[in-house]
PDB file of C-alpha atoms in Angstrom:
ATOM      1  CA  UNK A   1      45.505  71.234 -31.327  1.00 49.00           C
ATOM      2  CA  UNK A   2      47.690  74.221 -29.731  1.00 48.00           C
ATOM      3  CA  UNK A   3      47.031  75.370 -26.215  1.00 54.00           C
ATOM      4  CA  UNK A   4      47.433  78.872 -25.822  1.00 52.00           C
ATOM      5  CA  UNK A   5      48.234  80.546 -22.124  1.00 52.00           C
ATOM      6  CA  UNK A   6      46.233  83.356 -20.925  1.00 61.00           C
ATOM      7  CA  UNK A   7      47.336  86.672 -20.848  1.00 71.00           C
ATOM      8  CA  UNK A   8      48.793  87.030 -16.892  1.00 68.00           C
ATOM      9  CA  UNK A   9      47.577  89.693 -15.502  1.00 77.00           C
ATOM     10  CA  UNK A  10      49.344  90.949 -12.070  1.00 79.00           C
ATOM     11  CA  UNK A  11      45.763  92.334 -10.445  1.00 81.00           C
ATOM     12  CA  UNK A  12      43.907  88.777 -11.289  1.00 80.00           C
ATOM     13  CA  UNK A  13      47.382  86.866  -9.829  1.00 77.00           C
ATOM     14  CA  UNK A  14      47.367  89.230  -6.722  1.00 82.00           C
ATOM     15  CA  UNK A  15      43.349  88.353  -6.692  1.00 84.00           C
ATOM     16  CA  UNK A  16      44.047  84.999  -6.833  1.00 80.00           C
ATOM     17  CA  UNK A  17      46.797  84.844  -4.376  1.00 82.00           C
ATOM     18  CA  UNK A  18      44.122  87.086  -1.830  1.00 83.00           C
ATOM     19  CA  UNK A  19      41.465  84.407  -2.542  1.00 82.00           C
ATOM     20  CA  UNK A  20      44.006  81.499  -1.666  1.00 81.00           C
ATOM     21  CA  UNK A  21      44.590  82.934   1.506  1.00 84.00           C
ATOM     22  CA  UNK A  22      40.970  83.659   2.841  1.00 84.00           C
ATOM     23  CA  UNK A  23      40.163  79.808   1.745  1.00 81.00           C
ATOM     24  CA  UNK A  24      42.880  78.807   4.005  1.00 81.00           C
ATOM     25  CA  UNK A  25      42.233  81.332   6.924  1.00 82.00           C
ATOM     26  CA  UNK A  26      38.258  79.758   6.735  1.00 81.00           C
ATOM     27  CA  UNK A  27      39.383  76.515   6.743  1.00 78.00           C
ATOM     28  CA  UNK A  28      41.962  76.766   9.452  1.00 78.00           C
ATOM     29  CA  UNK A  29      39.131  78.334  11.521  1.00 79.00           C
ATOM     30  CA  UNK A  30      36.898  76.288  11.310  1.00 79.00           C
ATOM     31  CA  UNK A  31      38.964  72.757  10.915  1.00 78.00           C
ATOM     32  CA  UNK A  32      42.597  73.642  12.588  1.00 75.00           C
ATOM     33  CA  UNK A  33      40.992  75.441  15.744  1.00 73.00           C
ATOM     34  CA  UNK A  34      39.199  72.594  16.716  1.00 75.00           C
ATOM     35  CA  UNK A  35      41.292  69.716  15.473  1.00 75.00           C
ATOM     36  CA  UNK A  36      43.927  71.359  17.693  1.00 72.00           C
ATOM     37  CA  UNK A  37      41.991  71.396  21.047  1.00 69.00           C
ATOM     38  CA  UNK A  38      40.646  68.173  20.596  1.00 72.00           C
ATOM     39  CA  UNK A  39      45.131  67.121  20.250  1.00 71.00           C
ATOM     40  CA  UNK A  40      45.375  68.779  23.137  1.00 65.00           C
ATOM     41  CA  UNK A  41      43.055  66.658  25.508  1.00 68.00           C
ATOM     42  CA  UNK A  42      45.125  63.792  24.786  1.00 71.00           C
ATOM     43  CA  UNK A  43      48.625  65.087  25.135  1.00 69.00           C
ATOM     44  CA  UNK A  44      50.254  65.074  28.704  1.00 73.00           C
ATOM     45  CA  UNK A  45      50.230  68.457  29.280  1.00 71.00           C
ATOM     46  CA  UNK A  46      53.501  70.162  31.037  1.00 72.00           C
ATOM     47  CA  UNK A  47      53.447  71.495  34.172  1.00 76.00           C
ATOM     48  CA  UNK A  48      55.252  75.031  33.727  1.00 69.00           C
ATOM     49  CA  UNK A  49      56.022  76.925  36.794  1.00 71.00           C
ATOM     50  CA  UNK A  50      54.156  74.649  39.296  1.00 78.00           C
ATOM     51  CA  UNK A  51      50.456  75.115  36.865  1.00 74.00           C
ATOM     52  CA  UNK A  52      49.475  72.228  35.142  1.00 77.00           C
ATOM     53  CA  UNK A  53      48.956  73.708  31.521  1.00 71.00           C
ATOM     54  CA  UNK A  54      45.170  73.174  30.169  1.00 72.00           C
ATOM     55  CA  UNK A  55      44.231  73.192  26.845  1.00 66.00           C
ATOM     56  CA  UNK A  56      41.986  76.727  27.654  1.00 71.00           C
ATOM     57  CA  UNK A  57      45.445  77.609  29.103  1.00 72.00           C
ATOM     58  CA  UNK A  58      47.549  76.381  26.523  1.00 66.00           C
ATOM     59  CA  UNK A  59      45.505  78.098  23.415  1.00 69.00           C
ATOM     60  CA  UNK A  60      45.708  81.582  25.247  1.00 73.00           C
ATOM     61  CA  UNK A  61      48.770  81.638  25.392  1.00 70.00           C
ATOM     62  CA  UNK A  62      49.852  80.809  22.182  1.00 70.00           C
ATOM     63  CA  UNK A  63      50.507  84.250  21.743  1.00 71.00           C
ATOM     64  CA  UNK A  64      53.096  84.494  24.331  1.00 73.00           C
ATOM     65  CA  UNK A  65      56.387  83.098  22.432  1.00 72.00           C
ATOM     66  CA  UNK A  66      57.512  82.496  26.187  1.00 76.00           C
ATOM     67  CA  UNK A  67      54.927  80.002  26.958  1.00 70.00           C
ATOM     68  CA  UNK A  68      54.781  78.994  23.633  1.00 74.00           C
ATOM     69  CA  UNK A  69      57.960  77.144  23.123  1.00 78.00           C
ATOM     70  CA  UNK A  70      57.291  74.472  26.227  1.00 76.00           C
ATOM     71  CA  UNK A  71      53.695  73.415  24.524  1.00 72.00           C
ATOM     72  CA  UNK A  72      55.988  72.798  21.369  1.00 77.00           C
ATOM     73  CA  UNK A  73      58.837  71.051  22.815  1.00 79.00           C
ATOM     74  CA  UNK A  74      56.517  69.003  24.646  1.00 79.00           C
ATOM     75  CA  UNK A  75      54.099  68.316  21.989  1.00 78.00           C
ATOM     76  CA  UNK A  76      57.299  67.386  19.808  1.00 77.00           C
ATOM     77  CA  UNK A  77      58.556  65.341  21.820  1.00 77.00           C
ATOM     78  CA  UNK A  78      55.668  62.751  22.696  1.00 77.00           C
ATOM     79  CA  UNK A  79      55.381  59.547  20.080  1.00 73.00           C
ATOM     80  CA  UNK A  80      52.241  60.844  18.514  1.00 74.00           C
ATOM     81  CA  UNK A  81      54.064  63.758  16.982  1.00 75.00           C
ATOM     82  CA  UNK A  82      56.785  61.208  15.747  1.00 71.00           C
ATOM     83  CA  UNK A  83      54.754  58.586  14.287  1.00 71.00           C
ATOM     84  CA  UNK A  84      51.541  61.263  12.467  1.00 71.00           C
ATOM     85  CA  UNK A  85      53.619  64.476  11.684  1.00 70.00           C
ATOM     86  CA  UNK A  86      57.397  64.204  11.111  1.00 67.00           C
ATOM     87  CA  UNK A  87      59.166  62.126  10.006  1.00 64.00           C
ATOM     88  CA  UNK A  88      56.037  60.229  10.134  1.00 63.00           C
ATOM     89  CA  UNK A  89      53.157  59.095   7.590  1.00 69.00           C
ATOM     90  CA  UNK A  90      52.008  62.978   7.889  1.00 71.00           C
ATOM     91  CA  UNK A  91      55.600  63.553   6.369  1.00 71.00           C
ATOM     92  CA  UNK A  92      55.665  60.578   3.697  1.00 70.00           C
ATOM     93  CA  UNK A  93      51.849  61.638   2.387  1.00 75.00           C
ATOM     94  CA  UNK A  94      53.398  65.308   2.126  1.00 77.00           C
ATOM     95  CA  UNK A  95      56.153  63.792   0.163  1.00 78.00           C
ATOM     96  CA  UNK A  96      53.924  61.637  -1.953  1.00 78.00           C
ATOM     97  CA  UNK A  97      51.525  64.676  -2.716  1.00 79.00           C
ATOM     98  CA  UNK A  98      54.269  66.658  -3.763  1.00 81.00           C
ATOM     99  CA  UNK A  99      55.706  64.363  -6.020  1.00 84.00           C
ATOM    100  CA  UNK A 100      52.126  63.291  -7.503  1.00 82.00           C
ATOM    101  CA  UNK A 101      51.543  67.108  -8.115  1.00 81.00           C
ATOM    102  CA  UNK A 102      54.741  67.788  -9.861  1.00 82.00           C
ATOM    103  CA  UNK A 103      54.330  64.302 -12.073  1.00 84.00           C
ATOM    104  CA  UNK A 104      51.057  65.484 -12.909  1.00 81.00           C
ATOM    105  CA  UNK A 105      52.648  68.839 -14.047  1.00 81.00           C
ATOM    106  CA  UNK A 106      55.163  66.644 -16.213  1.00 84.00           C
ATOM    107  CA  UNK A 107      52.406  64.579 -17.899  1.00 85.00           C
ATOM    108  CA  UNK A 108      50.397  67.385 -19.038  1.00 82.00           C
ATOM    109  CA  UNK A 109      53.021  70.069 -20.339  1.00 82.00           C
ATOM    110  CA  UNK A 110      53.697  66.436 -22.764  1.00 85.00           C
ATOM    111  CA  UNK A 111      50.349  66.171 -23.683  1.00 87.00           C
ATOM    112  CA  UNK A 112      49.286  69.584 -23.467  1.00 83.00           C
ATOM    113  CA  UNK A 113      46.254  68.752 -21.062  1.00 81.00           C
ATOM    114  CA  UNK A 114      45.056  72.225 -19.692  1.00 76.00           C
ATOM    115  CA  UNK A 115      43.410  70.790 -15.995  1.00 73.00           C
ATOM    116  CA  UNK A 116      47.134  70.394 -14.264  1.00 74.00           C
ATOM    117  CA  UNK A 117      47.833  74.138 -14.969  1.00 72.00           C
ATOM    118  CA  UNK A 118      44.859  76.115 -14.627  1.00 75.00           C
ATOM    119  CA  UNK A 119      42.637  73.993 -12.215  1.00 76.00           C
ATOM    120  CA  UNK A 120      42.442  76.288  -8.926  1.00 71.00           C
ATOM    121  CA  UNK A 121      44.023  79.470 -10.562  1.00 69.00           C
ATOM    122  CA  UNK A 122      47.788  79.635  -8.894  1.00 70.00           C
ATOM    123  CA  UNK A 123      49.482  76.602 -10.430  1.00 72.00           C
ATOM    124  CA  UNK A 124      46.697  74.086 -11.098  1.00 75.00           C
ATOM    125  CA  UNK A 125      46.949  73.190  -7.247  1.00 75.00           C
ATOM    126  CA  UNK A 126      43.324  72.387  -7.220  1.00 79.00           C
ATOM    127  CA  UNK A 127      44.106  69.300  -9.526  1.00 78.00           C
ATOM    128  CA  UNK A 128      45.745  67.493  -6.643  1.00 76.00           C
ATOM    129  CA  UNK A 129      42.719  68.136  -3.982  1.00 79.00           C
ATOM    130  CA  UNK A 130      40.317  66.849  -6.978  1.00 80.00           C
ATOM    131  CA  UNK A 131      42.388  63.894  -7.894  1.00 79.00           C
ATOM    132  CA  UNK A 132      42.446  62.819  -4.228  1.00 78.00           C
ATOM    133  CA  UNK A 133      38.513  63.533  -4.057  1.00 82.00           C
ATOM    134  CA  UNK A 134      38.192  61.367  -6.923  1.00 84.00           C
ATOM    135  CA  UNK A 135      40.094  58.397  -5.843  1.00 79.00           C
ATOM    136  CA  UNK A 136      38.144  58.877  -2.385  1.00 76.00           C
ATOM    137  CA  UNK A 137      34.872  58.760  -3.951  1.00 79.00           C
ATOM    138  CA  UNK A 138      35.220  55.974  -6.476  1.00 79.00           C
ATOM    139  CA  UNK A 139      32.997  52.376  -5.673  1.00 74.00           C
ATOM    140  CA  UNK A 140      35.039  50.034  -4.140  1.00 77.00           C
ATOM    141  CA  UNK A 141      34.156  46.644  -6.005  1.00 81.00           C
ATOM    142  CA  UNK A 142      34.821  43.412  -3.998  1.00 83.00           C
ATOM    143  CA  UNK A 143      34.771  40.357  -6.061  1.00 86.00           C
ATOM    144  CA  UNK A 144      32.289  37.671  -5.101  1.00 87.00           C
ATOM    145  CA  UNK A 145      34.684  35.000  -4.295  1.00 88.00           C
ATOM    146  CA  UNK A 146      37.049  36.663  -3.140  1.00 86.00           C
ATOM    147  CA  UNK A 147      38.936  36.790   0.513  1.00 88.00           C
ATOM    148  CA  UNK A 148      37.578  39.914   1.817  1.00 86.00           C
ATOM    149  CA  UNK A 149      40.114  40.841   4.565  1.00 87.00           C
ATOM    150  CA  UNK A 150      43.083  40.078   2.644  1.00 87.00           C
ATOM    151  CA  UNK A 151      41.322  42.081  -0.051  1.00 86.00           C
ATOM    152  CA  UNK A 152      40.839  45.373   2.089  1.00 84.00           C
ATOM    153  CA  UNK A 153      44.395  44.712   4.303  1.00 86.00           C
ATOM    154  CA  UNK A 154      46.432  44.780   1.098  1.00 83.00           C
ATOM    155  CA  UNK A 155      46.320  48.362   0.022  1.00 81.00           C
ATOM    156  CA  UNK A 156      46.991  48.960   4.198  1.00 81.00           C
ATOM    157  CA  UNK A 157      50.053  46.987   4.330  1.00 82.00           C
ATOM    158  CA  UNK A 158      51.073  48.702   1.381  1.00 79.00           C
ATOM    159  CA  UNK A 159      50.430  51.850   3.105  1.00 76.00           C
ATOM    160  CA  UNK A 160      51.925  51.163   6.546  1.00 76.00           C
ATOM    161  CA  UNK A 161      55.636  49.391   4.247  1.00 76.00           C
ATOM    162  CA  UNK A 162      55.607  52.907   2.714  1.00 72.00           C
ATOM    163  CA  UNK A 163      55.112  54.725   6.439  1.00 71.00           C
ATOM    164  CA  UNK A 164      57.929  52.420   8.012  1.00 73.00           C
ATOM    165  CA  UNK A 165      60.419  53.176   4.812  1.00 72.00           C
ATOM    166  CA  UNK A 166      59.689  56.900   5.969  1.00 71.00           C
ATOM    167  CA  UNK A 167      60.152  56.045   9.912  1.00 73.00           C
ATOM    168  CA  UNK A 168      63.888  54.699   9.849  1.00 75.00           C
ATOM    169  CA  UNK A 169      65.077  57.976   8.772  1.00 72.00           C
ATOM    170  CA  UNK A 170      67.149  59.631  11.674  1.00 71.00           C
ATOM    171  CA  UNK A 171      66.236  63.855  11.027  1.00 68.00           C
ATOM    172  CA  UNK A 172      68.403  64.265  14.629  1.00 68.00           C
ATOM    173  CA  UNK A 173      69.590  62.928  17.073  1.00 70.00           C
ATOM    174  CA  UNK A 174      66.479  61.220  19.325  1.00 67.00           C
ATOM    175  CA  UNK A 175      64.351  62.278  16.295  1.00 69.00           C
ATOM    176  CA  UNK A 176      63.614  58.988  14.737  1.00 70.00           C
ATOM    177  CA  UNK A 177      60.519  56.582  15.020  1.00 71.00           C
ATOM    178  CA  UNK A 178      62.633  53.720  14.778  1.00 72.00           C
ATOM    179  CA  UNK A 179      65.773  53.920  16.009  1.00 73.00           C
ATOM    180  CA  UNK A 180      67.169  50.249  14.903  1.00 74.00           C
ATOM    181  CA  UNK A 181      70.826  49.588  15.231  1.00 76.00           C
ATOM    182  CA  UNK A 182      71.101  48.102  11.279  1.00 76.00           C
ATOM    183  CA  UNK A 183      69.463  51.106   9.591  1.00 69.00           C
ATOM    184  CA  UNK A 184      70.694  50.200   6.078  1.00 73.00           C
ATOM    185  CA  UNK A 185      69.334  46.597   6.239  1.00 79.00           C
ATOM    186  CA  UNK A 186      66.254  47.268   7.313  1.00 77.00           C
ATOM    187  CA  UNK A 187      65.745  50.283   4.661  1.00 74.00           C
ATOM    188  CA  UNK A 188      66.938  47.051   2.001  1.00 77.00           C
ATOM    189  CA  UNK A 189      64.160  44.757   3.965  1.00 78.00           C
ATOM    190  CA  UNK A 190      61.165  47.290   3.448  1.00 74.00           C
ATOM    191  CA  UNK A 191      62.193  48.082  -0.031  1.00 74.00           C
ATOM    192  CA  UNK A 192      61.811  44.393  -0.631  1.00 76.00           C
ATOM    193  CA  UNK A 193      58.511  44.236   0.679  1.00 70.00           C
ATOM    194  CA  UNK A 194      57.098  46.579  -2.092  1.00 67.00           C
ATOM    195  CA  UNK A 195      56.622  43.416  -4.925  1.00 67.00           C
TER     196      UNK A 195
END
């Protein structure tokens, strides 16, 4: 069975592209808006020229690059931005997902599966938001006898061994979740953690 590629057409691609980018303009209205004030209640806010910034404060003037940077620095700085966004597990499930995506890619140009390539419009990225979706959604079966803490803390340690691999990384100086002074050996200690 052959798999033949629609004719690309540069007004449906543009159409596409347009359609990508009022999806993500909705969504970051209506998700990033308010998942970044509610960040900003629990961040120790700076106190720039005497005023102690509030988050009101702090999301009008967002549009001043001026004020802007201090908000950033200080957001950057705090452990909260180091251990969720970068080089956090933010940072290691971006990796992951990018990897997954182009492995999925891989797998179906060899067995000329049309989902990975067409799901979504612009590249098949759709497939990865479904696949996640679908391992989300699938029944988690516990067995009868078995040891049901141990059962749901596996796939978390798992998790958190991949996280810490991710947090010895030194991106700069002060820039590291865990600075430890024998790097190497610990990287060797998590990798032997994954069996």
């Amino acid at each position: 069975m052959s798999v033949i590629a629609p004719n690309f057409k540069f007004s449906e691609f543009v159409k596409s592209i347009l359609d990508n980018v009022f999806w993500i303009l909705l969504l970051f209205t209506l998700i990033g808006i308010p998942a970044v004030q509610v960040v900003l209640f629990y961040i120790e806010m700076p106190v720039i020229n005497g005023e102690l910034l509030t988050p009101f404060l702090a999301l009008t003037w967002l549009a001043d690059p001026s004020r802007t940077l201090p908000i950033l620095k200080a957001f950057m700085t705090t452990d909260l931005f180091r251990i969720a966004a970068f080089p956090g597990f933010g940072f290691a499930a971006l990796i992951a997902a990018g990897t997954i995506f182009i492995e999925r890619k891989m797998l179906a140009k060899l067995q000329l599966r049309v989902g990975p390539f067409y799901c979504g419009k612009v590249e098949g990225i759709l497939q990865l938001m479904g696949d996640g979706l679908k391992l989300i959604s699938k029944e988690i079966i516990i067995p009868a006898k078995a040891d049901k803490p141990i059962f749901w803390a596996a796939p978390v340690i798992f998790v958190a061994t991949a996280a810490a691999f991710v947090a010895l990384i030194p991106v700069a100086p002060g820039w590291v979740v865990a600075d430890v002074d024998v790097g190497l050996l610990a990287v060797f200690a998590i990798i032997g953690f994954f069996p």
